[in-house]
Short mmCIF file of C-alpha atoms and ligand atoms in Angstrom, two decimals:
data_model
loop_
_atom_site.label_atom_id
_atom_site.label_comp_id
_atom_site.label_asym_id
_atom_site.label_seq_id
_atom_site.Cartn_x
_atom_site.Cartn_y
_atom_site.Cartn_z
CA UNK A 29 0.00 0.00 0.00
CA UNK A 30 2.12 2.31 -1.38
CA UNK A 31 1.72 6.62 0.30
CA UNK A 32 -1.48 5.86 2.77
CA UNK A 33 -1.77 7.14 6.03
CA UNK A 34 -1.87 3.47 7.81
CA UNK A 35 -3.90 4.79 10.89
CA UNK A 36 -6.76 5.71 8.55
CA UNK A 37 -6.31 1.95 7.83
CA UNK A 38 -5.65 0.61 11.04
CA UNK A 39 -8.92 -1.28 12.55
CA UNK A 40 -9.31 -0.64 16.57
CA UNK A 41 -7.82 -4.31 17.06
CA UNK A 42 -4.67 -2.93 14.65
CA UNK A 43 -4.31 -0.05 16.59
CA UNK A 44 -3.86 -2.50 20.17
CA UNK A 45 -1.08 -3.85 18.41
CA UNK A 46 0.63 -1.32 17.01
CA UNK A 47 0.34 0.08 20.59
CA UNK A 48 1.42 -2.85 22.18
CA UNK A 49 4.32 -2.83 20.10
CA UNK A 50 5.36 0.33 20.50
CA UNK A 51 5.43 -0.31 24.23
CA UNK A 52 7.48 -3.10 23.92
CA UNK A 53 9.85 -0.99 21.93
CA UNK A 54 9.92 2.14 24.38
CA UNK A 55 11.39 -0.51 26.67
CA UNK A 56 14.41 -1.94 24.81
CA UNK A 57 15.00 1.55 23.57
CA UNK A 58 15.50 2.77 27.32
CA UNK A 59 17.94 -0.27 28.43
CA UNK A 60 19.70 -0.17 24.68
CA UNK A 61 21.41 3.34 25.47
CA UNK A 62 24.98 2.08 24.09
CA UNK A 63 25.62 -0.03 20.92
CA UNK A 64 27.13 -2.66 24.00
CA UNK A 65 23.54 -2.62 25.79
CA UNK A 66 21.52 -3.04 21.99
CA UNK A 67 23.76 -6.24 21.77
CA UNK A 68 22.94 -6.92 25.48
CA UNK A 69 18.85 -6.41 25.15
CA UNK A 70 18.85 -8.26 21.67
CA UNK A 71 20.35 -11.30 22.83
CA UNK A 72 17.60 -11.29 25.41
CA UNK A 73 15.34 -11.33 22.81
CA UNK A 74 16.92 -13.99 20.97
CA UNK A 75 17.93 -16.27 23.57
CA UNK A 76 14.02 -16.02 24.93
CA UNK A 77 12.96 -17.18 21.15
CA UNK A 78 15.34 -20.12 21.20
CA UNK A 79 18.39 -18.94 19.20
CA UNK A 80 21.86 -20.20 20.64
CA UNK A 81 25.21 -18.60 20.54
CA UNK A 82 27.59 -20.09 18.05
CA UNK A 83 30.08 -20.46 20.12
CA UNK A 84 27.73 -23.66 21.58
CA UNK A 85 26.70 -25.00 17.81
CA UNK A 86 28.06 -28.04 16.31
CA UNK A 87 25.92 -27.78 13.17
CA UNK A 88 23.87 -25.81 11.29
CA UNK A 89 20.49 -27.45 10.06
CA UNK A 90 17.49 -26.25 8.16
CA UNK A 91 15.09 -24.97 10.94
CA UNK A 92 17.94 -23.84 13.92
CA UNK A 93 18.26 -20.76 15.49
CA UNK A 94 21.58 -19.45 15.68
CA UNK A 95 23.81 -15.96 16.95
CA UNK A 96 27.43 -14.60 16.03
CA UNK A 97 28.53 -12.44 18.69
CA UNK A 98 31.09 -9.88 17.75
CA UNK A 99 33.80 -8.21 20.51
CA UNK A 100 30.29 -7.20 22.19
CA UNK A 101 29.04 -4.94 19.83
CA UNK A 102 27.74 -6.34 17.00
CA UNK A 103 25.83 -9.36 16.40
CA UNK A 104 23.90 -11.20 13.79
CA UNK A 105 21.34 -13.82 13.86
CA UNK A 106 20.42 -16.64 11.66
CA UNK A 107 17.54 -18.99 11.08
CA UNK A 108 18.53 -21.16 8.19
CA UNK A 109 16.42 -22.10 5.57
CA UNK A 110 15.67 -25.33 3.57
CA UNK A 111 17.48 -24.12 0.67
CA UNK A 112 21.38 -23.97 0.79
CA UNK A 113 23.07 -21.44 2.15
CA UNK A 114 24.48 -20.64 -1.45
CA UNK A 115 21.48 -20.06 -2.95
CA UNK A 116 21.36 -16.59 -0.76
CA UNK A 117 20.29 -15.36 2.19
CA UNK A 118 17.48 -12.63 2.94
CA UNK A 119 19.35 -10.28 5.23
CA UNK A 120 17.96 -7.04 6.96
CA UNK A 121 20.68 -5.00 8.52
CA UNK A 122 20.76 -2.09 10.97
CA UNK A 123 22.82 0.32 13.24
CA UNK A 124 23.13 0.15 17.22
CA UNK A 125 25.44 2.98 17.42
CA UNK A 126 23.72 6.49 18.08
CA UNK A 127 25.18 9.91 17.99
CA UNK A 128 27.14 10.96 21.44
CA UNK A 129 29.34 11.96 23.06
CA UNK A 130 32.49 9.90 24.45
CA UNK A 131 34.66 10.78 27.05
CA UNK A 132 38.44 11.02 25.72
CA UNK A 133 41.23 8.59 27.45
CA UNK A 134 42.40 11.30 29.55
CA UNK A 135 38.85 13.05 30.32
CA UNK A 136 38.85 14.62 34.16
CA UNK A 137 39.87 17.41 35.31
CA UNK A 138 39.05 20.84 37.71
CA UNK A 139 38.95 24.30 37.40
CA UNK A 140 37.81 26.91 39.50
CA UNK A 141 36.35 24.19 41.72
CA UNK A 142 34.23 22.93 39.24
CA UNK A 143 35.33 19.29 38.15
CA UNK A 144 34.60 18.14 34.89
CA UNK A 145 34.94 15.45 32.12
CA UNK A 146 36.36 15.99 28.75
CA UNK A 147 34.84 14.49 25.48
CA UNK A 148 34.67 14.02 21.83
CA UNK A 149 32.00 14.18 20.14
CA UNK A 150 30.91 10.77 17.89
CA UNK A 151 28.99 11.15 14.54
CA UNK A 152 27.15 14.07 13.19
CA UNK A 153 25.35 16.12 16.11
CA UNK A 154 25.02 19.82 16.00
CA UNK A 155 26.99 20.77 19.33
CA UNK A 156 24.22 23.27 20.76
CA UNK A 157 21.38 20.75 20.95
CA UNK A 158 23.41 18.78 24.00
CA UNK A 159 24.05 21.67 26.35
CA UNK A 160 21.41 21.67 29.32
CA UNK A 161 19.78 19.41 29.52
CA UNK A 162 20.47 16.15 32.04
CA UNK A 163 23.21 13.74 30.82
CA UNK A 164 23.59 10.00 31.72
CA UNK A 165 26.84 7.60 31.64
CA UNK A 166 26.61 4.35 30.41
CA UNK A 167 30.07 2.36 29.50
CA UNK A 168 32.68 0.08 30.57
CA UNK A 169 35.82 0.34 32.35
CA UNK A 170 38.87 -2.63 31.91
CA UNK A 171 41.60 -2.80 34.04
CA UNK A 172 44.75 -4.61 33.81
CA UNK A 173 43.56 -7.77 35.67
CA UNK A 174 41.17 -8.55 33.39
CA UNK A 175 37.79 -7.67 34.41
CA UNK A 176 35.77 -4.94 33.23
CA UNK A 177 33.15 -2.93 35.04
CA UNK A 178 29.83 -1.54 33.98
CA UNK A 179 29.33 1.75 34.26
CA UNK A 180 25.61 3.12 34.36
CA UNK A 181 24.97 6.51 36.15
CA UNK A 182 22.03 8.91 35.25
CA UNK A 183 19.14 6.27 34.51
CA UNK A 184 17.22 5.26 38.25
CA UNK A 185 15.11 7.87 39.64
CA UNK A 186 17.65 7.96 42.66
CA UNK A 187 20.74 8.75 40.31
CA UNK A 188 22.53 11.75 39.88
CA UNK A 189 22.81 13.41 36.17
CA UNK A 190 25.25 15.47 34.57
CA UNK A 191 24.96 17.95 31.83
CA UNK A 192 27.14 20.45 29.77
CA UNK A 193 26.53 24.18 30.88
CA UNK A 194 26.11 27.26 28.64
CA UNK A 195 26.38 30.44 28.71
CA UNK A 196 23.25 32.83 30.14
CA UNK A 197 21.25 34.99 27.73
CA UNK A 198 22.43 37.89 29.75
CA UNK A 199 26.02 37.54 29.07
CA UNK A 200 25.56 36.40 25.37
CA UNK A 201 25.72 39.38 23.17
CA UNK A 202 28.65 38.04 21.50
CA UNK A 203 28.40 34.44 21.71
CA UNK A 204 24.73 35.20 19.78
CA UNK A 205 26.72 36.63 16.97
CA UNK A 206 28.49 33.52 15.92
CA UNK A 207 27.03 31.28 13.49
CA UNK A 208 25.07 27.96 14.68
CA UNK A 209 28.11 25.97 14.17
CA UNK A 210 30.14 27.41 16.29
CA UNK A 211 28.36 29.06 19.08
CA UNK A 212 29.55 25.90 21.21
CA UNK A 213 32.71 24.82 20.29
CA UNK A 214 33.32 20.77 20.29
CA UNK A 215 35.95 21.28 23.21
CA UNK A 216 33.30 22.97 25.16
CA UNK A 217 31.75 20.11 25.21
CA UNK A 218 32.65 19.09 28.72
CA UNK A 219 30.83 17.26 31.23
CA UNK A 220 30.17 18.93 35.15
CA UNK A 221 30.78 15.98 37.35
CA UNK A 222 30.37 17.55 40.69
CA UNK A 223 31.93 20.68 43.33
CA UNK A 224 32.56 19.06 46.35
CA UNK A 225 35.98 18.96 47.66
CA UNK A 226 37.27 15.86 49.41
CA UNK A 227 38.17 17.15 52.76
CA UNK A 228 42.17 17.13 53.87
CA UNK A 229 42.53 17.48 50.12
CA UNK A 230 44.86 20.48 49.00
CA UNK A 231 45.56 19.77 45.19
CA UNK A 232 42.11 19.47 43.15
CA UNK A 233 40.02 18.71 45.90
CA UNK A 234 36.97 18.36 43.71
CA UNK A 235 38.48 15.92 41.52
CA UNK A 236 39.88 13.96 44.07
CA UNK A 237 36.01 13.75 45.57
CA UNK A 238 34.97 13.06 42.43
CA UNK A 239 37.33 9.90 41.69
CA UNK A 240 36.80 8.71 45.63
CA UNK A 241 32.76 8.09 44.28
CA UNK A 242 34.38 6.40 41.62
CA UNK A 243 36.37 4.06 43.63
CA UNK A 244 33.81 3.39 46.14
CA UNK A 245 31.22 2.70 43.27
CA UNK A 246 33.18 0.79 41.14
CA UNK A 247 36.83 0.34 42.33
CA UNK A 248 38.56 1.94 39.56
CA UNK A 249 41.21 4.48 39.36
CA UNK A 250 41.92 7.40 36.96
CA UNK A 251 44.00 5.43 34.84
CA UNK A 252 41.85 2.88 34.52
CA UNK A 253 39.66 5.16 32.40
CA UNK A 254 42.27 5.12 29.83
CA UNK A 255 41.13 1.88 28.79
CA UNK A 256 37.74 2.46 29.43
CA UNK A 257 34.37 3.34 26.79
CA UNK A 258 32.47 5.94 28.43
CA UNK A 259 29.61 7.19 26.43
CA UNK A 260 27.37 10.50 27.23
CA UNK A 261 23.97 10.16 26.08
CA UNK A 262 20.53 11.92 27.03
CA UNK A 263 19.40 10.91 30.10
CA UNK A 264 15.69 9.19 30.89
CA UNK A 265 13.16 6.80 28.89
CA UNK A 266 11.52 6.89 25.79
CA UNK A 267 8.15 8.20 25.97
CA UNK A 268 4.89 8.48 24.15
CA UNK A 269 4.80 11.87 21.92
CA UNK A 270 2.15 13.59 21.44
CA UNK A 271 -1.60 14.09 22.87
CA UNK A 272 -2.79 11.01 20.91
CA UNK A 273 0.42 8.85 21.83
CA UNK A 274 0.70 8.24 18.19
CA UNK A 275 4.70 9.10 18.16
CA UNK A 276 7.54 8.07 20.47
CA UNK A 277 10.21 10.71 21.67
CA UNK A 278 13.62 8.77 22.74
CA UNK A 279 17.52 8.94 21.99
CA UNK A 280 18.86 6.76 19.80
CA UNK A 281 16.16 5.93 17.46
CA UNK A 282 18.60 6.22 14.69
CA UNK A 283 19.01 3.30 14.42
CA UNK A 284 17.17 1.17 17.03
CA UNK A 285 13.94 1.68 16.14
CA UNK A 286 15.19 -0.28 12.57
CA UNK A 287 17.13 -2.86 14.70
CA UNK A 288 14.32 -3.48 17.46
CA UNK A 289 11.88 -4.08 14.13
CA UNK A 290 14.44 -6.13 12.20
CA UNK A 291 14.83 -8.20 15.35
CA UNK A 292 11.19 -8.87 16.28
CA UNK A 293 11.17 -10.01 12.10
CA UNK A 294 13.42 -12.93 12.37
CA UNK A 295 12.79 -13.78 16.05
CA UNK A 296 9.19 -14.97 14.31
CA UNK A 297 11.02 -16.84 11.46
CA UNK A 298 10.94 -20.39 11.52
CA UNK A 299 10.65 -23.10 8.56
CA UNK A 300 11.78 -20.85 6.07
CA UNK A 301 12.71 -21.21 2.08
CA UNK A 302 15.80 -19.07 2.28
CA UNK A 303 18.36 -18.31 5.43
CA UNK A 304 17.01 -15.12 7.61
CA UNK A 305 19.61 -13.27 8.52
CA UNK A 306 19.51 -10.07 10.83
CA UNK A 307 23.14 -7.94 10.98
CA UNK A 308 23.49 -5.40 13.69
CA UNK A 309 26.38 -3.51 13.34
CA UNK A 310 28.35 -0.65 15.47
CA UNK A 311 30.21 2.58 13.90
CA UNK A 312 27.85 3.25 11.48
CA UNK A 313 27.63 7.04 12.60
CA UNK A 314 31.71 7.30 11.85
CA UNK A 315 31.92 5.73 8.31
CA UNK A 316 31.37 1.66 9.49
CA UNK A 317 34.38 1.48 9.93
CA UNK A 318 36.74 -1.31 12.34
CA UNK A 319 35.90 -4.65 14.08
CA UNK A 320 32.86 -4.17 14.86
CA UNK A 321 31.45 -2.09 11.73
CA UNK A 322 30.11 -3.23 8.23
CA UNK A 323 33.23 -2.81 7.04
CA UNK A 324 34.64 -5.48 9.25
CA UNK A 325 34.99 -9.19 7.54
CA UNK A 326 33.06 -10.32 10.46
CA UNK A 327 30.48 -10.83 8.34
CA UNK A 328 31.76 -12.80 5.70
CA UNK A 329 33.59 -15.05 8.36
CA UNK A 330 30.27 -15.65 9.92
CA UNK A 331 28.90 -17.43 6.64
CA UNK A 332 31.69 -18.88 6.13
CA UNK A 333 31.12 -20.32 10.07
CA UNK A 334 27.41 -21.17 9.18
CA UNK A 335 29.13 -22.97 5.97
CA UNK A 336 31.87 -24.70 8.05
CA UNK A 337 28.81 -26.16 10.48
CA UNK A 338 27.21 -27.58 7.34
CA UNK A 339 30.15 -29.33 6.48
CA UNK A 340 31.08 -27.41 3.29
CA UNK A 341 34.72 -28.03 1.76
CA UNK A 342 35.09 -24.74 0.45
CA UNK A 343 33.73 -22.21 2.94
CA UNK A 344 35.48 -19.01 2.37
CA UNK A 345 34.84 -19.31 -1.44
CA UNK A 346 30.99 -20.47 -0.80
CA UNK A 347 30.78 -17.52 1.25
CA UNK A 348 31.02 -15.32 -1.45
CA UNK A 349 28.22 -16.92 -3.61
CA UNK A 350 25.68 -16.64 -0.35
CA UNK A 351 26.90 -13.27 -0.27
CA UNK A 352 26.40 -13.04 -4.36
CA UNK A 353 22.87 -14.58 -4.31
CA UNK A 354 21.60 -12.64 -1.02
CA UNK A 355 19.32 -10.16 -1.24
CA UNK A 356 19.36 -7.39 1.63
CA UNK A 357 17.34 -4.74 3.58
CA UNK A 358 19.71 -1.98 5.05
CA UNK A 359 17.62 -1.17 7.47
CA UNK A 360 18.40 2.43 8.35
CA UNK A 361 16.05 5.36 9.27
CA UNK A 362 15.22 8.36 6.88
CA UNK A 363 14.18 11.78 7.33
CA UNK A 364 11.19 12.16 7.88
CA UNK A 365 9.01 15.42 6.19
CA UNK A 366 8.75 18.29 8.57
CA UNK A 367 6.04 21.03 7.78
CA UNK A 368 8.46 23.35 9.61
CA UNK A 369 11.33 23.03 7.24
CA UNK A 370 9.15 22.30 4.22
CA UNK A 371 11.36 23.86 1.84
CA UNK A 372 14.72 21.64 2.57
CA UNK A 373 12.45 18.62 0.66
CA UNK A 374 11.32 17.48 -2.31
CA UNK A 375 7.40 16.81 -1.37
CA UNK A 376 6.92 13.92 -4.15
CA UNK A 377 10.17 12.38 -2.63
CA UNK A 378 9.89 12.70 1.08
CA UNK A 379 9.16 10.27 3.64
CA UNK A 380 5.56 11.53 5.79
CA UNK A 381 4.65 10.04 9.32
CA UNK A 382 2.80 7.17 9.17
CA UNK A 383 3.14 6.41 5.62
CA UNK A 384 4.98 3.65 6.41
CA UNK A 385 8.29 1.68 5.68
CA UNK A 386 10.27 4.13 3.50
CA UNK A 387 12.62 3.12 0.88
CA UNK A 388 15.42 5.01 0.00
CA UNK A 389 16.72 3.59 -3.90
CA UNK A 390 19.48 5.93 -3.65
CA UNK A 391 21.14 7.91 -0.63
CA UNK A 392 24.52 9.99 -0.90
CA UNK A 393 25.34 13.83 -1.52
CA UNK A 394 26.01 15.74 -4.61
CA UNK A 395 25.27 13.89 -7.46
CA UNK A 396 24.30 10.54 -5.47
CA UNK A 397 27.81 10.61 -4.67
CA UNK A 398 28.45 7.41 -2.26
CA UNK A 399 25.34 5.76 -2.28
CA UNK A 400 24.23 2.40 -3.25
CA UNK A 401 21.76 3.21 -6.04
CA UNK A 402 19.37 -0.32 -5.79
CA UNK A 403 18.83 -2.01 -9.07
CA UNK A 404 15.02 -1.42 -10.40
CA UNK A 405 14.61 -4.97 -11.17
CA UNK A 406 15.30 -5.81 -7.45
CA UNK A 407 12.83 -2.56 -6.47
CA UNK A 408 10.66 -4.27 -8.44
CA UNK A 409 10.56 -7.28 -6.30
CA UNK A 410 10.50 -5.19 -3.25
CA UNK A 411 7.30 -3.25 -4.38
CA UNK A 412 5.47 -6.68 -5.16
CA UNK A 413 6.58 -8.24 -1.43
CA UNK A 414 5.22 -4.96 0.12
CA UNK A 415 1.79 -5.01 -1.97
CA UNK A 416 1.36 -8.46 -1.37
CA UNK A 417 1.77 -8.17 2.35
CA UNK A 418 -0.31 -5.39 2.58
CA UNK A 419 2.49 -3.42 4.32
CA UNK A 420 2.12 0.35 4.20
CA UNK A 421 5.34 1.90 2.56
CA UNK A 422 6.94 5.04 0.82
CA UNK A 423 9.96 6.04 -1.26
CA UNK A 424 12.02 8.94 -0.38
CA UNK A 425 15.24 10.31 -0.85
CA UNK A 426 17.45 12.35 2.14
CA UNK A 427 15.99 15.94 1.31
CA UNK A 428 16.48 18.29 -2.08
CA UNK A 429 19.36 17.86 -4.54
CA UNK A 430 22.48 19.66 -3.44
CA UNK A 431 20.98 20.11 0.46
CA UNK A 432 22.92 17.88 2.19
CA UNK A 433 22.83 14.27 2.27
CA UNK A 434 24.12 11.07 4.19
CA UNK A 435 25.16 7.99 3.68
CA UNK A 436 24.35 3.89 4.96
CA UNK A 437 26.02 0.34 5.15
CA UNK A 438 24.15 -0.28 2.28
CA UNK A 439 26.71 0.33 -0.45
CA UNK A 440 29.43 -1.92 1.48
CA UNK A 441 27.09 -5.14 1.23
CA UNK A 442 26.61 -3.90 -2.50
CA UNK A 443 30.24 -4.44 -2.83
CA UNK A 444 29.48 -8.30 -2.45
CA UNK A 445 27.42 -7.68 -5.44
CA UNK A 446 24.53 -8.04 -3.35
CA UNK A 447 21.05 -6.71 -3.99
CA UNK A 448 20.02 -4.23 -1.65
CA UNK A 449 18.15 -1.19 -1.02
CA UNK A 450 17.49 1.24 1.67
CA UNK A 451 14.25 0.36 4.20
CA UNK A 452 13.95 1.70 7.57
CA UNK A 453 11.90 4.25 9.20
CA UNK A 454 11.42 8.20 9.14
CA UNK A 455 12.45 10.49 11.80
CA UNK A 456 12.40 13.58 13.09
CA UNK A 457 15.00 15.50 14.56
CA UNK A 458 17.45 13.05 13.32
CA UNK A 459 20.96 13.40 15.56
CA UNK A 460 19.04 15.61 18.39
CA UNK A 461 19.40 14.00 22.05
CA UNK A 462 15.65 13.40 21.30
CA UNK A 463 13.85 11.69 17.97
CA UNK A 464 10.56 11.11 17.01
CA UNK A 465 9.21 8.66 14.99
CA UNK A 466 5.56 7.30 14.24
CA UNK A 467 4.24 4.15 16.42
CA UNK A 468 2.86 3.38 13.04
CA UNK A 469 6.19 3.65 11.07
CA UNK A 470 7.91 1.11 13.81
CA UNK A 471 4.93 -1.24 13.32
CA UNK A 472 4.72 -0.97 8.98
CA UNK A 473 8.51 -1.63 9.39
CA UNK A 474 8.25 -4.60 11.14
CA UNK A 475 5.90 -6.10 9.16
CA UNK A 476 8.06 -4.96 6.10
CA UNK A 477 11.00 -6.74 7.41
CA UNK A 478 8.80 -9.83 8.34
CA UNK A 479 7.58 -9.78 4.74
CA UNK A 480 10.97 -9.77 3.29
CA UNK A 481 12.27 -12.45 5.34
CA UNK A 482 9.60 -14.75 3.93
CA UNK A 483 9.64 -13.52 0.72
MN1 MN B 519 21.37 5.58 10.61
MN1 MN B 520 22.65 8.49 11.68
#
């Protein structure tokens, strides 16, 4: 159902669900703060709808359930089909990595009796948005012997926040002059952890207070944050937007709200015709790059695993030919069309609230310039699998020519010579501590993905 409003559609039993799903969504969102807590919640998920880590498999047969776990932070699940893996997979792949800020290696320190953390910013944010308003800490810390400790500040009711100050209207006739980009600088960007001084304390009392509530909490000292992944992100739970609940406000929909759908898709696969695959990968925000990004030949290794358990000679090489004959959803959000910055869009080629699942054929900046550019022949199929499933869907493209732009992991699984085309859901206030998206978006994705998985 190609451009409909699905709420006009929805009966009063549809609505329940989509509801019901949404709530179940607001949840994970709220625990799946850090790409290392996504990966924590979805094997959860998983593990409650029978899948079993790899790392326990001695064979991969038509009909089982089965997870790659990567370095923590990236992880991909397969049911496998009755055909062979060769014959191609149908693979739906997200982000879990959000727009943040981390603290750097060396990050605390005081002035003027204030004591504070220092960070760099990761993936695209305009700075200004994250200045007061309450921050949370969610990471780990790994010390020399070995273990590594979960940090999590900012989330119960009882916790302490932090936040970034800025200046007061008062005192900002200059700072009000400077263009929106630079009215707070990236190395302003620092973090108020408290202005207390430990008593009998002389040099940097406050500090010192402040890494004495780190060592009683969590027995770690300041070097140990050297090796440590600290991430600042928006503080609280998703919540129900809007007076008719029909939206959800939350960090880090871009690009949960695309995993948490893909997810729920193959944890209802079973007895299928072709391997379901879902791919959830970290760094997309900073170019998908390392380990743990689509980049990575994780991957590829991890067919060439699912090969090796099905007693295939030739696993590397087979690899490529599942890879050759897959066909794949990257599953990644798109703007969505906002009356208040009309003119930034192309109306006949923007995504709308509650049209649905949007598909992007084509992503990139000036000129299409990096993007994966889906074959019409495959679009063709994805149209049909949509109409037949009566899934509500749209196309759109990442606002006017020459306005901007951004990229996916979609043309890196192109580069297996792949099929695949951009499918995820549209957002408002993309990058901001706080996105929107429809409740009836999340649920038109989900049944998109479901659809393609069978399909
Ligand atoms: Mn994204
Ligand atoms: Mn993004």
């Amino acid at each position: 159902m190609y451009r409909k409003n699905a709420w006009k559609d929805y009966s009063a039993s549809d609505v329940k669900k989509v509801m019901a799903f949404a709530k179940d969504y607001e949840v994970f969102l709220s625990a799946s703060k850090t790409e290392r807590l996504a990966v924590k919640e979805s094997i959860k998920l998983l593990e409650k709808a029978g899948f079993k880590c790899a790392c326990k498999a001695s064979s991969a047969k038509p009909g089982d359930k089965i997870y790659f776990l990567n370095k923590n932070k990236n992880i991909c699940a397969f049911v496998i089909g009755k055909r062979p893996i060769t014959d191609g997979l149908r693979i739906l792949g997200a982000h879990i990595d959000s727009p943040r800020l981390d603290l750097k290696e060396h990050p605390l320190y005081e002035r003027n009796e204030i004591a504070l953390a220092d960070t760099h910013y990761y993936g695209g944010i305009k700075k200004y948005q994250w200045v007061t308003i309450p921050l949370a800490l969610h990471g780990v810390v790994c010390k020399k012997d070995g273990s590594v400790i979960d940090v999590n500040i900012g989330e119960d009711e009882s916790d302490p926040v932090v936040g970034i100050s800025d200046l007061l209207i008062h005192l900002s006739a200059d700072q009000l002059t400077k263009p929106a980009a630079k009215v707070i600088e990236g190395e302003n960007l620092d973090v108020t952890l408290g202005n207390m001084p430990l008593k009998g304390e002389d040099k940097q009392p406050v500090k010192a207070n402040v890494l004495k509530i780190l060592k009683d909490k969590y027995n770690i000292d300041e070097e140990d944050l050297l090796s440590a992944e600290i991430e600042v992100v928006p503080a609280g739970k998703a919540r129900d937007y809007g007076l008719d609940r029909s939206m959800i406000m939350g960090y880090g929909h871009d690009d949960r709200c695309c995993a948490y759908s893909s997810l729920r898709a193959i944890l209802e696969m079973s007895d299928c015709e072709y391997t379901s695959c879902c791919i959830l990968v970290d760094k997309e925000e900073i170019g998908s790059v390392g380990a743990t990004g689509a980049h990575s030949l994780f991957f590829e290794n991890v067919i060439a695993r699912l090969l090796s358990l099905q007693n295939d000679k030739n696993p590397l090489f087979n690899a490529r030919f599942a890879m050759e004959n897959s066909k794949m959803l990257s599953s990644d959000v798109s703007a969505a069309f906002d009356p208040l910055y009309a003119s930034v869009s192309d109306p006949n080629n923007s995504a709308y609230f509650a049209n649905g699942l949007v598909f992007n054929k084509y992503t990139g900046a000036r000129g299409k310039s990096g993007s994966n550019d889906a074959n019409p022949e495959y679009y063709a199929f994805i149209r049909k699998t949509m109409d037949d499933a009566k899934v509500h869907w749209q196309n759109a493209e990442l606002g006017k020519v020459d306005q901007g732009g951004g990229g996916t992991i979609a043309y890196i699984l192109g580069n297996y010579n792949m099929n695949v085309i951009d499918a995820g859901i549209a957002v408002h206030n993309m990058h901001a501590p706080m996105e929107v998206i429809s409740k009836a978006d999340l649920f038109e994705a989900y049944k998109g993905y479901l659809a393609f998985l069978k399909a």
